[in-house]
Short mmCIF file of C-alpha atoms and ligand atoms in Angstrom, two decimals:
data_model
loop_
_atom_site.label_atom_id
_atom_site.label_comp_id
_atom_site.label_asym_id
_atom_site.label_seq_id
_atom_site.Cartn_x
_atom_site.Cartn_y
_atom_site.Cartn_z
CA MET A 1 9.33 69.59 -33.40
CA GLU A 2 11.85 67.39 -31.61
CA THR A 3 10.35 64.56 -29.52
CA PHE A 4 11.87 61.84 -27.42
CA TYR A 5 11.93 59.67 -30.52
CA ASP A 6 14.77 61.87 -31.92
CA VAL A 7 16.68 61.44 -28.72
CA HIS A 8 16.11 57.71 -28.56
CA ARG A 9 17.37 57.15 -32.12
CA GLN A 10 20.77 58.53 -31.22
CA TYR A 11 21.40 55.54 -28.98
CA ASP A 12 22.29 51.98 -29.88
CA TRP A 13 20.72 49.42 -27.50
CA GLU A 14 23.80 47.06 -27.49
CA GLU A 15 26.29 49.91 -26.99
CA VAL A 16 24.30 51.23 -24.05
CA LYS A 17 24.09 47.77 -22.53
CA ALA A 18 27.87 47.28 -22.92
CA SER A 19 28.62 50.64 -21.38
CA ILE A 20 26.49 49.73 -18.28
CA LEU A 21 28.25 46.43 -17.93
CA ALA A 22 31.61 48.20 -18.12
CA LYS A 23 30.91 50.52 -15.16
CA THR A 24 33.33 49.98 -12.27
CA GLU A 25 33.15 50.10 -8.54
CA GLN A 26 34.82 53.47 -8.67
CA ASP A 27 32.08 54.78 -10.96
CA VAL A 28 29.49 53.56 -8.40
CA LEU A 29 31.29 55.31 -5.55
CA VAL A 30 31.48 58.55 -7.53
CA ALA A 31 27.74 58.37 -8.28
CA LEU A 32 26.86 57.75 -4.62
CA GLY A 33 29.01 60.64 -3.47
CA LYS A 34 27.47 63.30 -5.72
CA PRO A 35 24.66 65.69 -4.82
CA TYR A 36 23.22 65.56 -8.34
CA ARG A 37 23.51 62.54 -10.61
CA ASN A 38 23.65 62.51 -14.41
CA ILE A 39 22.72 59.67 -16.76
CA GLU A 40 26.24 58.17 -16.62
CA ASP A 41 25.81 57.95 -12.86
CA PHE A 42 22.49 56.21 -13.35
CA LYS A 43 24.26 53.65 -15.54
CA ALA A 44 26.67 53.00 -12.71
CA LEU A 45 23.85 52.62 -10.19
CA VAL A 46 22.15 49.89 -12.30
CA SER A 47 25.40 48.16 -13.21
CA PRO A 48 26.54 44.79 -11.88
CA ALA A 49 29.34 46.70 -10.05
CA ALA A 50 26.66 48.38 -7.88
CA GLU A 51 25.34 45.07 -6.66
CA ARG A 52 27.91 44.99 -3.89
CA HIS A 53 26.66 48.42 -2.70
CA LEU A 54 22.93 47.69 -2.34
CA GLU A 55 22.89 48.36 1.36
CA GLU A 56 24.52 51.72 0.97
CA MET A 57 22.18 52.55 -1.88
CA ALA A 58 19.17 51.54 0.22
CA LYS A 59 20.21 53.83 3.07
CA LEU A 60 20.76 56.80 0.72
CA SER A 61 17.54 56.14 -1.17
CA GLN A 62 15.55 55.95 2.07
CA GLN A 63 17.08 59.16 3.34
CA LEU A 64 16.45 61.06 0.11
CA THR A 65 12.86 59.85 -0.10
CA GLN A 66 12.04 60.81 3.50
CA LYS A 67 13.59 64.19 2.99
CA ARG A 68 11.32 64.94 0.07
CA PHE A 69 8.13 62.95 0.92
CA GLY A 70 8.30 62.37 4.67
CA LYS A 71 7.35 58.97 6.00
CA THR A 72 4.28 58.63 3.85
CA ILE A 73 2.89 56.28 1.22
CA GLN A 74 0.04 57.32 -1.11
CA PHE A 75 -2.63 54.72 -1.86
CA TYR A 76 -4.56 54.31 -5.11
CA VAL A 77 -6.82 51.64 -6.49
CA PRO A 78 -7.25 50.62 -10.14
CA LEU A 79 -10.75 50.56 -11.64
CA TYR A 80 -10.82 48.35 -14.72
CA LEU A 81 -13.49 49.80 -16.95
CA SER A 82 -13.00 47.55 -19.97
CA ASN A 83 -10.97 44.61 -21.16
CA ASP A 84 -11.83 45.20 -24.83
CA CYS A 85 -8.70 45.50 -26.87
CA THR A 86 -7.68 45.52 -30.52
CA ASN A 87 -3.96 45.06 -29.76
CA GLN A 88 -2.03 41.82 -29.72
CA CYS A 89 0.51 42.21 -26.99
CA VAL A 90 1.81 38.65 -26.62
CA TYR A 91 2.21 38.91 -22.82
CA CYS A 92 -1.29 40.05 -22.02
CA GLY A 93 -4.45 38.13 -21.21
CA PHE A 94 -6.62 40.80 -22.82
CA ASN A 95 -4.93 40.59 -26.26
CA SER A 96 -7.35 40.45 -29.16
CA ASN A 97 -6.38 36.90 -30.09
CA ASN A 98 -7.53 35.58 -26.69
CA ARG A 99 -11.08 34.29 -26.48
CA VAL A 100 -12.01 35.84 -23.18
CA GLY A 101 -15.32 37.36 -22.27
CA ARG A 102 -15.15 41.03 -23.18
CA VAL A 103 -16.70 43.48 -20.77
CA THR A 104 -16.99 47.24 -20.98
CA LEU A 105 -18.80 48.66 -17.93
CA ASN A 106 -21.87 50.73 -18.66
CA HIS A 107 -22.84 53.74 -16.51
CA ASP A 108 -24.83 51.69 -13.99
CA GLN A 109 -21.99 49.20 -13.62
CA ILE A 110 -19.51 52.01 -13.18
CA ILE A 111 -21.64 53.46 -10.38
CA GLU A 112 -21.74 50.02 -8.69
CA GLU A 113 -17.92 49.87 -8.82
CA ILE A 114 -17.63 53.39 -7.47
CA ASN A 115 -19.82 52.53 -4.47
CA ALA A 116 -17.86 49.33 -3.77
CA ILE A 117 -14.53 51.21 -4.01
CA LYS A 118 -15.63 54.20 -1.94
CA ALA A 119 -16.64 51.77 0.86
CA LEU A 120 -12.93 50.74 0.94
CA GLY A 121 -11.82 54.32 1.68
CA PHE A 122 -9.98 55.21 -1.51
CA GLU A 123 -9.85 58.81 -2.81
CA HIS A 124 -7.36 58.21 -5.68
CA ILE A 125 -8.60 56.07 -8.51
CA LEU A 126 -6.75 54.82 -11.61
CA LEU A 127 -9.02 54.12 -14.55
CA VAL A 128 -7.76 51.26 -16.69
CA THR A 129 -9.02 50.12 -20.07
CA GLY A 130 -7.76 47.95 -22.89
CA GLU A 131 -7.15 49.75 -26.20
CA HIS A 132 -10.35 49.60 -28.25
CA PRO A 133 -10.99 52.94 -29.97
CA LYS A 134 -14.68 52.24 -30.48
CA ASN A 135 -15.70 50.55 -27.27
CA CYS A 136 -13.55 52.29 -24.69
CA GLY A 137 -11.84 55.16 -26.56
CA PHE A 138 -11.84 58.93 -26.02
CA LYS A 139 -15.62 59.40 -26.01
CA TYR A 140 -16.26 56.54 -23.56
CA LEU A 141 -13.53 57.72 -21.18
CA LYS A 142 -14.69 61.33 -21.23
CA GLU A 143 -18.16 60.22 -20.14
CA ALA A 144 -16.71 57.89 -17.52
CA ILE A 145 -14.63 60.68 -16.05
CA ARG A 146 -17.74 62.92 -15.86
CA LEU A 147 -19.47 60.16 -13.96
CA ILE A 148 -16.57 59.39 -11.59
CA ARG A 149 -15.22 62.93 -10.98
CA PRO A 150 -17.69 63.93 -8.20
CA HIS A 151 -16.78 60.84 -6.15
CA PHE A 152 -12.98 60.95 -6.02
CA HIS A 153 -10.37 63.42 -5.07
CA CYS A 154 -7.95 62.33 -7.80
CA ILE A 155 -8.42 60.55 -11.12
CA SER A 156 -5.57 58.97 -13.05
CA ALA A 157 -5.76 56.85 -16.17
CA GLU A 158 -3.91 54.03 -17.87
CA VAL A 159 -5.60 53.86 -21.22
CA ALA A 160 -4.89 53.93 -24.97
CA PRO A 161 -2.63 56.74 -26.17
CA MET A 162 -4.48 59.85 -27.39
CA SER A 163 -3.79 63.00 -29.39
CA THR A 164 -2.65 66.21 -27.66
CA GLU A 165 -6.11 67.70 -28.23
CA GLU A 166 -7.84 64.73 -26.68
CA TYR A 167 -5.50 64.89 -23.63
CA ARG A 168 -6.34 68.61 -23.28
CA THR A 169 -10.00 67.78 -23.16
CA MET A 170 -9.35 65.09 -20.60
CA TYR A 171 -7.41 67.56 -18.49
CA GLU A 172 -10.32 69.96 -18.57
CA GLU A 173 -12.65 67.15 -17.58
CA GLY A 174 -10.51 66.67 -14.43
CA LEU A 175 -8.00 63.98 -15.37
CA TYR A 176 -4.99 64.41 -13.14
CA ALA A 177 -2.39 61.84 -14.16
CA VAL A 178 -1.76 59.57 -17.13
CA TYR A 179 0.38 56.42 -17.01
CA ILE A 180 1.69 55.19 -20.35
CA TYR A 181 4.08 52.29 -20.43
CA GLN A 182 6.52 51.85 -23.31
CA GLU A 183 6.87 48.19 -22.25
CA THR A 184 10.30 48.01 -23.95
CA TYR A 185 12.58 50.69 -25.33
CA SER A 186 14.19 48.24 -27.73
CA GLN A 187 12.88 49.28 -31.12
CA THR A 188 14.29 46.11 -32.64
CA ARG A 189 12.54 43.75 -30.25
CA TYR A 190 9.30 45.77 -29.81
CA PRO A 191 7.51 44.31 -32.87
CA GLU A 192 7.95 40.78 -31.54
CA TYR A 193 5.86 41.64 -28.49
CA HIS A 194 3.43 43.91 -30.32
CA PRO A 195 2.63 42.28 -33.63
CA GLY A 196 -0.70 43.98 -34.30
CA GLY A 197 -3.03 46.85 -33.51
CA VAL A 198 -2.20 50.55 -32.93
CA LYS A 199 0.31 49.57 -30.25
CA ALA A 200 2.51 48.01 -32.93
CA ASN A 201 3.58 51.57 -33.78
CA PHE A 202 6.69 52.04 -31.61
CA ARG A 203 7.16 55.67 -32.46
CA TYR A 204 3.61 56.71 -31.71
CA ARG A 205 3.75 55.12 -28.33
CA LEU A 206 7.17 56.55 -27.53
CA GLU A 207 5.97 60.05 -28.37
CA THR A 208 2.90 59.78 -26.19
CA PRO A 209 4.53 61.39 -23.11
CA ASP A 210 5.47 64.34 -25.33
CA ARG A 211 1.80 64.76 -26.24
CA LEU A 212 0.87 64.57 -22.53
CA GLY A 213 3.45 67.19 -21.74
CA MET A 214 2.14 69.50 -24.46
CA ALA A 215 -1.40 69.03 -23.13
CA GLY A 216 -0.24 70.09 -19.69
CA ILE A 217 -1.23 66.93 -17.83
CA HIS A 218 -0.19 67.32 -14.20
CA LYS A 219 1.51 63.99 -13.77
CA ILE A 220 2.99 61.66 -16.37
CA GLY A 221 3.90 58.11 -15.52
CA LEU A 222 6.33 55.88 -17.42
CA GLY A 223 7.33 52.28 -17.07
CA CYS A 224 8.80 49.20 -18.80
CA LEU A 225 7.51 45.69 -18.54
CA LEU A 226 10.40 44.15 -16.72
CA GLY A 227 11.30 40.77 -18.04
CA LEU A 228 10.86 41.46 -21.77
CA GLU A 229 14.45 42.75 -22.28
CA ASP A 230 17.56 43.54 -20.22
CA TRP A 231 16.29 45.51 -17.21
CA ARG A 232 19.45 47.59 -16.82
CA THR A 233 19.21 48.93 -20.38
CA GLU A 234 15.47 49.49 -20.05
CA GLY A 235 16.17 51.46 -16.89
CA PHE A 236 18.67 53.67 -18.72
CA PHE A 237 16.20 54.58 -21.45
CA ALA A 238 13.42 55.22 -18.96
CA ALA A 239 15.72 57.43 -16.87
CA MET A 240 16.76 59.34 -20.08
CA HIS A 241 13.13 59.74 -20.98
CA ILE A 242 12.22 61.14 -17.60
CA ARG A 243 15.11 63.62 -17.64
CA TYR A 244 14.20 64.75 -21.14
CA LEU A 245 10.54 65.27 -20.16
CA GLU A 246 11.40 67.07 -16.90
CA LYS A 247 13.50 69.59 -18.78
CA LYS A 248 11.01 70.13 -21.60
CA TYR A 249 7.64 69.95 -19.83
CA TRP A 250 8.82 71.26 -16.41
CA LYS A 251 5.33 72.06 -15.17
CA SER A 252 4.37 68.40 -15.04
CA LYS A 253 5.41 65.86 -12.38
CA TYR A 254 6.69 62.43 -13.19
CA SER A 255 6.23 58.92 -11.95
CA ILE A 256 7.78 55.59 -12.72
CA SER A 257 6.30 52.13 -12.20
CA PHE A 258 7.97 48.76 -12.07
CA PRO A 259 5.60 46.13 -13.51
CA ARG A 260 7.48 42.82 -13.50
CA LEU A 261 6.68 39.69 -15.48
CA ARG A 262 6.84 36.54 -13.37
CA HIS A 263 7.19 32.94 -14.25
CA PHE A 264 3.71 31.37 -14.23
CA PRO A 265 3.21 27.93 -15.86
CA GLY A 266 0.98 28.27 -18.90
CA SER A 267 1.41 32.03 -19.24
CA PHE A 268 3.91 34.19 -21.18
CA GLU A 269 7.49 33.39 -20.11
CA PRO A 270 9.75 36.34 -19.36
CA ASN A 271 12.90 36.34 -21.49
CA TYR A 272 14.96 38.01 -18.73
CA LEU A 273 14.05 37.00 -15.25
CA VAL A 274 14.27 40.02 -12.92
CA THR A 275 15.06 38.87 -9.37
CA ASP A 276 13.95 40.65 -6.25
CA ARG A 277 17.46 42.04 -5.80
CA ASN A 278 17.50 43.30 -9.39
CA LEU A 279 14.18 45.06 -8.93
CA LEU A 280 15.34 46.60 -5.63
CA GLN A 281 18.52 47.87 -7.32
CA LEU A 282 16.43 49.49 -10.07
CA ILE A 283 14.15 51.18 -7.52
CA LEU A 284 17.08 52.49 -5.54
CA ALA A 285 18.87 53.71 -8.71
CA PHE A 286 15.80 55.78 -9.76
CA ARG A 287 15.45 57.38 -6.35
CA ILE A 288 19.16 58.29 -6.04
CA PHE A 289 18.99 59.62 -9.64
CA ASP A 290 15.86 61.71 -9.15
CA GLN A 291 14.50 62.81 -5.78
CA GLU A 292 11.29 64.36 -7.14
CA LEU A 293 10.08 61.27 -8.89
CA GLU A 294 7.03 59.34 -7.71
CA LEU A 295 8.00 55.63 -7.49
CA SER A 296 5.08 53.25 -7.72
CA LEU A 297 4.74 49.61 -6.70
CA SER A 298 1.67 47.50 -7.60
CA THR A 299 0.02 44.40 -6.29
CA ARG A 300 1.90 42.28 -8.86
CA GLU A 301 4.57 42.02 -6.16
CA THR A 302 4.37 39.67 -3.13
CA PRO A 303 3.33 40.99 0.30
CA VAL A 304 6.81 40.17 1.66
CA PHE A 305 8.57 42.13 -1.10
CA ARG A 306 6.24 45.08 -0.76
CA ASP A 307 6.52 45.23 3.02
CA ASN A 308 10.31 45.02 2.89
CA VAL A 309 10.88 47.49 0.06
CA PHE A 310 8.32 50.24 0.23
CA SER A 311 10.25 52.24 2.86
CA LEU A 312 13.40 52.33 0.68
CA GLY A 313 12.14 54.70 -2.05
CA ILE A 314 8.50 53.97 -3.00
CA THR A 315 5.86 56.72 -2.61
CA LEU A 316 2.80 55.26 -4.29
CA MET A 317 1.18 51.83 -3.90
CA SER A 318 -2.01 50.17 -5.00
CA ALA A 319 -3.81 47.88 -2.55
CA GLY A 320 -6.86 45.54 -2.67
CA SER A 321 -6.75 45.63 -6.45
CA LYS A 322 -9.16 43.78 -8.76
CA THR A 323 -7.86 43.60 -12.32
CA VAL A 324 -11.13 42.56 -14.03
CA PRO A 325 -14.00 44.88 -15.03
CA GLY A 326 -16.75 44.63 -12.36
CA GLY A 327 -14.33 43.02 -9.90
CA TYR A 328 -15.12 45.14 -6.85
CA ALA A 329 -18.95 45.01 -6.88
CA LYS A 330 -19.27 41.46 -8.12
CA GLN A 331 -16.09 39.95 -6.62
CA ILE A 332 -15.14 38.36 -9.95
CA SER A 333 -11.54 37.27 -10.43
CA GLU A 334 -11.56 35.44 -13.85
CA VAL A 335 -9.92 36.84 -16.94
CA GLU A 336 -7.56 39.14 -15.14
CA GLN A 337 -5.07 41.16 -17.04
CA PHE A 338 -2.35 40.05 -14.65
CA ALA A 339 -2.42 37.99 -11.53
CA VAL A 340 -2.64 40.05 -8.32
CA ILE A 341 -0.08 38.53 -6.02
CA ASP A 342 -0.60 40.78 -3.02
CA ASN A 343 -4.21 39.85 -2.34
CA ARG A 344 -4.45 41.46 1.07
CA PRO A 345 -7.34 43.87 1.66
CA ALA A 346 -6.33 47.54 1.55
CA GLN A 347 -6.76 47.96 5.31
CA VAL A 348 -4.37 45.03 6.02
CA VAL A 349 -1.74 46.64 3.71
CA ARG A 350 -2.32 49.93 5.48
CA GLU A 351 -1.63 48.28 8.88
CA ALA A 352 1.55 46.72 7.57
CA ILE A 353 2.69 50.13 6.41
CA GLU A 354 1.75 51.90 9.64
CA LYS A 355 3.58 49.26 11.68
CA GLN A 356 6.80 50.58 10.15
CA GLY A 357 6.00 54.12 11.34
CA TYR A 358 4.66 55.32 7.98
CA GLU A 359 1.43 57.19 7.27
CA VAL A 360 -0.92 56.17 4.51
CA ILE A 361 -2.25 59.03 2.40
CA TRP A 362 -5.49 58.31 0.58
CA LYS A 363 -5.30 61.48 -1.53
CA ASP A 364 -2.62 62.75 -3.88
CA TRP A 365 -0.92 65.53 -1.92
CA ASP A 366 0.27 67.42 -4.97
CA GLN A 367 -3.32 67.78 -6.01
CA SER A 368 -4.39 68.67 -2.45
CA LEU A 369 -1.81 71.48 -2.41
CA GLN A 370 -3.00 72.66 -5.78
CA PHE A 371 -6.63 72.74 -4.68
CA ASN A 372 -5.67 74.51 -1.42
CA PHE A 373 -3.77 77.08 -3.40
CA LEU A 374 -6.69 77.62 -5.76
CA ASN A 375 -9.14 77.89 -2.89
CA HIS A 376 -6.92 80.49 -1.16
CA ALA A 377 -6.45 82.37 -4.40
CA HIS A 378 -10.17 82.90 -4.83
S1 LIG B 1 -1.34 45.17 -22.68
FE1 LIG B 1 -2.99 46.67 -22.97
S2 LIG B 1 -2.89 47.09 -25.14
FE2 LIG B 1 -1.79 45.14 -24.85
S3 LIG B 1 -3.32 43.52 -25.22
FE3 LIG B 1 -3.26 44.00 -23.00
S4 LIG B 1 -4.85 45.45 -22.71
FE4 LIG B 1 -4.43 45.46 -24.87
#
């Protein structure tokens, strides 16, 4: 069976990069003027030639987003269940070579976290674990979902890749969305960042969204770790990936996230600094390319950036995040997977959003519609 791996191998990274850099202002204007954009148009929108048209792109992106989603932003909160991991991603604080205290929450600790998170008002929770098959693999997650399901309207997960069968079981247990980040689409450079563990297998990771599609998961989220390799080329491959999935697994919905590596003394240094303007251009390009897509922005970004950019295309945001297991109930902030830069409490972020005339949605509306439909159908 064909997977995205077969599509990916038809493209040469350097050729794609050169073709993006060669896009002209005329190509950008053509892309902006079309009602439906193809992958060549996407290349134009992320090209240096489009940098002079950011304002125009922002207006169009905002218009398209409001037309499809209204003036709303959905909120979610991540729940870190475990920082145990057998992988060696060189950019991550949880990598198995790091001597950090390993914690996998037991049932009582999960309940404590649930209570602390519920008090903040959230209905959409994202379960996050490291990748440790024994300590926080399929069985652990299945039990965790059973425990968490009655308390939240919507459960998503950002966990180790699984088999199609395992995803089917998760779906039946009530898992709504799965986010799986390729980190980089450069097969040549991938091993340098992922020297050991299951994640070292580029192909297995790249084919994970195919397995999610086959399992019928409602929403599938992709993303690249911006800063590892050229962001324009990463964007192209992620856009190709989305379009491939949308055609093949058309019942699922899709999401894209924009995790960005920053320069922090003493931590992993990004090879390609992605500026605020670069990130904005990428967000706008995705929205203009695909109006159905959920675009997600996390607390890795500054309050100023988030407040200025959310209305230009974003539809999903985290707020008040703790990226350490037990962080909500115990207020711990050591050994985080990544530094939270927007530290504002969720209610403060909500106020900042509402000040701009937007409504914060604490539930996932697609799932609300689905449940309403099911309720009416019975
Ligand atoms: S990025 Fe994920 S898989 Fe890689 S070391 Fe960190 S927790 Fe493990």
